[in-house]
PDB file of C-alpha atoms in Angstrom:
ATOM      1  CA  MET A   1       7.123-114.369 -63.495  1.00 48.00           C
ATOM      2  CA  SER A   2      10.621-115.947 -62.972  1.00 50.00           C
ATOM      3  CA  ALA A   3      13.163-116.551 -65.805  1.00 51.00           C
ATOM      4  CA  ASP A   4      11.930-119.901 -65.825  1.00 59.00           C
ATOM      5  CA  ASP A   5       8.423-118.703 -66.951  1.00 68.00           C
ATOM      6  CA  VAL A   6       9.834-117.310 -70.345  1.00 72.00           C
ATOM      7  CA  PRO A   7       8.409-119.086 -73.169  1.00 74.00           C
ATOM      8  CA  ALA A   8      10.932-120.341 -75.850  1.00 87.00           C
ATOM      9  CA  LEU A   9      10.778-118.838 -79.266  1.00 92.00           C
ATOM     10  CA  HIS A  10      10.144-121.294 -82.295  1.00 93.00           C
ATOM     11  CA  LEU A  11      11.303-119.141 -85.312  1.00 95.00           C
ATOM     12  CA  SER A  12      11.629-119.515 -89.114  1.00 95.00           C
ATOM     13  CA  PRO A  13      14.898-119.329 -91.058  1.00 96.00           C
ATOM     14  CA  LEU A  14      13.955-116.291 -92.537  1.00 96.00           C
ATOM     15  CA  PRO A  15      16.089-113.062 -91.514  1.00 97.00           C
ATOM     16  CA  LYS A  16      14.486-111.380 -88.473  1.00 97.00           C
ATOM     17  CA  ALA A  17      14.358-108.075 -86.933  1.00 98.00           C
ATOM     18  CA  TRP A  18      15.185-108.243 -82.922  1.00 98.00           C
ATOM     19  CA  PHE A  19      14.368-105.275 -80.815  1.00 98.00           C
ATOM     20  CA  ILE A  20      16.130-105.591 -77.686  1.00 98.00           C
ATOM     21  CA  ASP A  21      15.683-103.043 -74.443  1.00 98.00           C
ATOM     22  CA  VAL A  22      19.011-101.945 -72.773  1.00 98.00           C
ATOM     23  CA  ASP A  23      18.218-101.279 -69.135  1.00 97.00           C
ATOM     24  CA  GLY A  24      16.915-104.442 -67.179  1.00 97.00           C
ATOM     25  CA  VAL A  25      17.673-106.992 -70.384  1.00 97.00           C
ATOM     26  CA  ILE A  26      21.064-106.276 -71.632  1.00 98.00           C
ATOM     27  CA  VAL A  27      22.487-104.345 -68.813  1.00 97.00           C
ATOM     28  CA  ARG A  28      21.400-103.814 -65.001  1.00 96.00           C
ATOM     29  CA  HIS A  29      18.625-101.571 -64.982  1.00 94.00           C
ATOM     30  CA  ASN A  30      19.771 -97.936 -64.346  1.00 89.00           C
ATOM     31  CA  GLY A  31      23.548 -98.932 -63.528  1.00 85.00           C
ATOM     32  CA  HIS A  32      24.792 -96.360 -65.640  1.00 89.00           C
ATOM     33  CA  LEU A  33      23.592 -94.041 -62.982  1.00 87.00           C
ATOM     34  CA  GLY A  34      25.770 -95.456 -60.395  1.00 88.00           C
ATOM     35  CA  PRO A  35      29.442 -95.226 -59.484  1.00 89.00           C
ATOM     36  CA  GLU A  36      30.089 -98.758 -61.286  1.00 88.00           C
ATOM     37  CA  GLY A  37      28.351 -97.769 -64.359  1.00 89.00           C
ATOM     38  CA  ASP A  38      26.582-100.416 -66.752  1.00 93.00           C
ATOM     39  CA  SER A  39      27.208-104.169 -66.220  1.00 95.00           C
ATOM     40  CA  LEU A  40      26.372-106.705 -68.290  1.00 97.00           C
ATOM     41  CA  LEU A  41      23.627-109.362 -67.336  1.00 97.00           C
ATOM     42  CA  PRO A  42      23.943-113.087 -67.350  1.00 96.00           C
ATOM     43  CA  GLY A  43      23.479-114.805 -70.748  1.00 96.00           C
ATOM     44  CA  VAL A  44      23.606-111.867 -72.834  1.00 98.00           C
ATOM     45  CA  ARG A  45      26.671-112.667 -74.661  1.00 97.00           C
ATOM     46  CA  GLU A  46      25.611-116.321 -75.096  1.00 97.00           C
ATOM     47  CA  PHE A  47      22.109-115.214 -76.356  1.00 97.00           C
ATOM     48  CA  TRP A  48      23.772-112.484 -78.966  1.00 98.00           C
ATOM     49  CA  ALA A  49      26.111-114.953 -80.453  1.00 97.00           C
ATOM     50  CA  ARG A  50      23.177-117.112 -81.136  1.00 96.00           C
ATOM     51  CA  ILE A  51      21.418-114.343 -83.220  1.00 97.00           C
ATOM     52  CA  PRO A  52      22.200-115.078 -87.101  1.00 96.00           C
ATOM     53  CA  ASP A  53      24.513-112.860 -88.691  1.00 96.00           C
ATOM     54  CA  ASP A  54      22.048-111.843 -91.402  1.00 96.00           C
ATOM     55  CA  ASP A  55      19.417-110.749 -88.617  1.00 98.00           C
ATOM     56  CA  THR A  56      18.814-106.970 -87.715  1.00 98.00           C
ATOM     57  CA  ILE A  57      19.431-105.832 -83.919  1.00 98.00           C
ATOM     58  CA  ILE A  58      17.701-102.917 -83.025  1.00 98.00           C
ATOM     59  CA  VAL A  59      18.566-101.856 -79.438  1.00 98.00           C
ATOM     60  CA  VAL A  60      16.059 -99.605 -77.612  1.00 98.00           C
ATOM     61  CA  SER A  61      16.242 -97.665 -74.617  1.00 98.00           C
ATOM     62  CA  ALA A  62      14.259 -94.836 -72.445  1.00 97.00           C
ATOM     63  CA  ARG A  63      17.745 -93.414 -71.958  1.00 97.00           C
ATOM     64  CA  LYS A  64      18.202 -89.960 -73.127  1.00 97.00           C
ATOM     65  CA  GLU A  65      19.964 -89.020 -76.488  1.00 97.00           C
ATOM     66  CA  HIS A  66      23.009 -87.767 -74.713  1.00 96.00           C
ATOM     67  CA  GLU A  67      23.410 -91.461 -73.065  1.00 96.00           C
ATOM     68  CA  ARG A  68      23.661 -92.999 -76.650  1.00 97.00           C
ATOM     69  CA  ALA A  69      27.438 -92.703 -77.516  1.00 97.00           C
ATOM     70  CA  ALA A  70      28.607 -94.221 -73.932  1.00 95.00           C
ATOM     71  CA  THR A  71      25.861 -96.939 -74.106  1.00 97.00           C
ATOM     72  CA  LEU A  72      26.615 -97.977 -77.585  1.00 97.00           C
ATOM     73  CA  ALA A  73      30.523 -98.091 -76.748  1.00 96.00           C
ATOM     74  CA  ALA A  74      29.741-100.244 -73.994  1.00 96.00           C
ATOM     75  CA  LEU A  75      27.890-102.452 -76.197  1.00 97.00           C
ATOM     76  CA  GLU A  76      30.824-102.650 -78.624  1.00 97.00           C
ATOM     77  CA  ARG A  77      33.226-103.156 -75.822  1.00 96.00           C
ATOM     78  CA  TRP A  78      31.033-106.372 -75.087  1.00 97.00           C
ATOM     79  CA  GLY A  79      31.068-107.405 -78.615  1.00 97.00           C
ATOM     80  CA  LEU A  80      27.274-107.023 -78.841  1.00 98.00           C
ATOM     81  CA  ARG A  81      26.340-105.892 -82.427  1.00 98.00           C
ATOM     82  CA  HIS A  82      23.613-103.942 -83.446  1.00 98.00           C
ATOM     83  CA  SER A  83      22.184-102.531 -86.689  1.00 98.00           C
ATOM     84  CA  ALA A  84      20.109 -99.448 -85.144  1.00 98.00           C
ATOM     85  CA  ALA A  85      19.557 -97.865 -81.644  1.00 98.00           C
ATOM     86  CA  LEU A  86      16.423 -96.137 -80.575  1.00 98.00           C
ATOM     87  CA  PHE A  87      16.939 -93.898 -77.500  1.00 98.00           C
ATOM     88  CA  GLY A  88      14.569 -91.514 -75.846  1.00 98.00           C
ATOM     89  CA  LEU A  89      11.763 -93.975 -75.964  1.00 98.00           C
ATOM     90  CA  PRO A  90       8.843 -93.626 -73.427  1.00 97.00           C
ATOM     91  CA  PRO A  91       9.346 -95.694 -70.378  1.00 94.00           C
ATOM     92  CA  GLY A  92       5.888 -97.600 -70.762  1.00 95.00           C
ATOM     93  CA  GLU A  93       4.981-100.638 -72.671  1.00 95.00           C
ATOM     94  CA  ARG A  94       6.728-101.550 -76.175  1.00 94.00           C
ATOM     95  CA  VAL A  95       3.886-102.809 -78.637  1.00 95.00           C
ATOM     96  CA  LEU A  96       4.959-104.779 -81.750  1.00 94.00           C
ATOM     97  CA  ILE A  97       2.400-105.118 -84.535  1.00 95.00           C
ATOM     98  CA  ASN A  98       2.901-107.067 -87.325  1.00 96.00           C
ATOM     99  CA  ASP A  99       0.965-109.132 -90.009  1.00 96.00           C
ATOM    100  CA  THR A 100       0.775-112.881 -90.302  1.00 96.00           C
ATOM    101  CA  LYS A 101       2.093-114.365 -93.563  1.00 95.00           C
ATOM    102  CA  PRO A 102      -0.287-116.113 -95.834  1.00 96.00           C
ATOM    103  CA  SER A 103       1.566-119.363 -94.861  1.00 94.00           C
ATOM    104  CA  GLY A 104       0.362-118.975 -91.318  1.00 94.00           C
ATOM    105  CA  LEU A 105       3.913-117.917 -90.097  1.00 95.00           C
ATOM    106  CA  ILE A 106       3.486-115.627 -87.023  1.00 94.00           C
ATOM    107  CA  THR A 107       5.652-112.790 -87.547  1.00 94.00           C
ATOM    108  CA  ALA A 108       5.355-110.995 -84.277  1.00 95.00           C
ATOM    109  CA  HIS A 109       6.666-112.279 -80.922  1.00 94.00           C
ATOM    110  CA  ALA A 110       7.075-110.470 -77.555  1.00 93.00           C
ATOM    111  CA  VAL A 111       9.329-111.583 -74.635  1.00 93.00           C
ATOM    112  CA  ALA A 112       9.152-110.091 -71.304  1.00 93.00           C
ATOM    113  CA  VAL A 113      11.926-111.279 -69.040  1.00 93.00           C
ATOM    114  CA  PRO A 114      12.182-110.168 -65.321  1.00 94.00           C
ATOM    115  CA  ARG A 115      14.089-106.945 -64.681  1.00 96.00           C
ATOM    116  CA  ASP A 116      18.061-107.792 -64.515  1.00 96.00           C
ATOM    117  CA  ALA A 117      17.647-111.439 -65.030  1.00 95.00           C
ATOM    118  CA  GLY A 118      19.556-111.163 -68.080  1.00 94.00           C
ATOM    119  CA  LEU A 119      18.635-113.459 -71.402  1.00 95.00           C
ATOM    120  CA  GLY A 120      19.895-116.928 -69.869  1.00 91.00           C
ATOM    121  CA  GLY A 121      16.587-117.912 -69.404  1.00 90.00           C
ATOM    122  CA  VAL A 122      15.282-117.022 -73.116  1.00 93.00           C
ATOM    123  CA  SER A 123      15.523-119.754 -75.772  1.00 92.00           C
ATOM    124  CA  PHE A 124      14.870-119.879 -79.384  1.00 94.00           C
ATOM    125  CA  THR A 125      15.156-122.547 -82.114  1.00 94.00           C
ATOM    126  CA  ILE A 126      15.334-121.781 -85.743  1.00 94.00           C
ATOM    127  CA  ASP A 127      13.149-124.323 -87.565  1.00 93.00           C
ATOM    128  CA  PRO A 128      13.703-124.947 -91.411  1.00 92.00           C
ATOM    129  CA  THR A 129      10.416-126.245 -91.739  1.00 91.00           C
ATOM    130  CA  LEU A 130       8.664-122.813 -90.943  1.00 89.00           C
TER     131      LEU A 130
END
């Protein structure tokens, strides 16, 4: 899959919860283990800036708990707000399960981006008619 194959999200104007992985999505995968440290991936700042202020952003990571403070400090330096952070997660799949609203609004979306491609290829629109 290339960054061009990532589907666009068509979202309602309701406040949302965003679950965004750290390594390979926000920063170069395992960059924190190298001499240069974490480096922000392309399109991340721009993507973050489009997330409405009343949305909740939860960053998730398999990084160990002792890496939390340094990782969150880097996000803050880059101006990437978050509401919560989950560290020490298993390295396998992340599964999101939610109900569909009676109106038919689909309330669970998943986007898998190619590792280290950043978020420049991920687009979303807020549709006030949903």
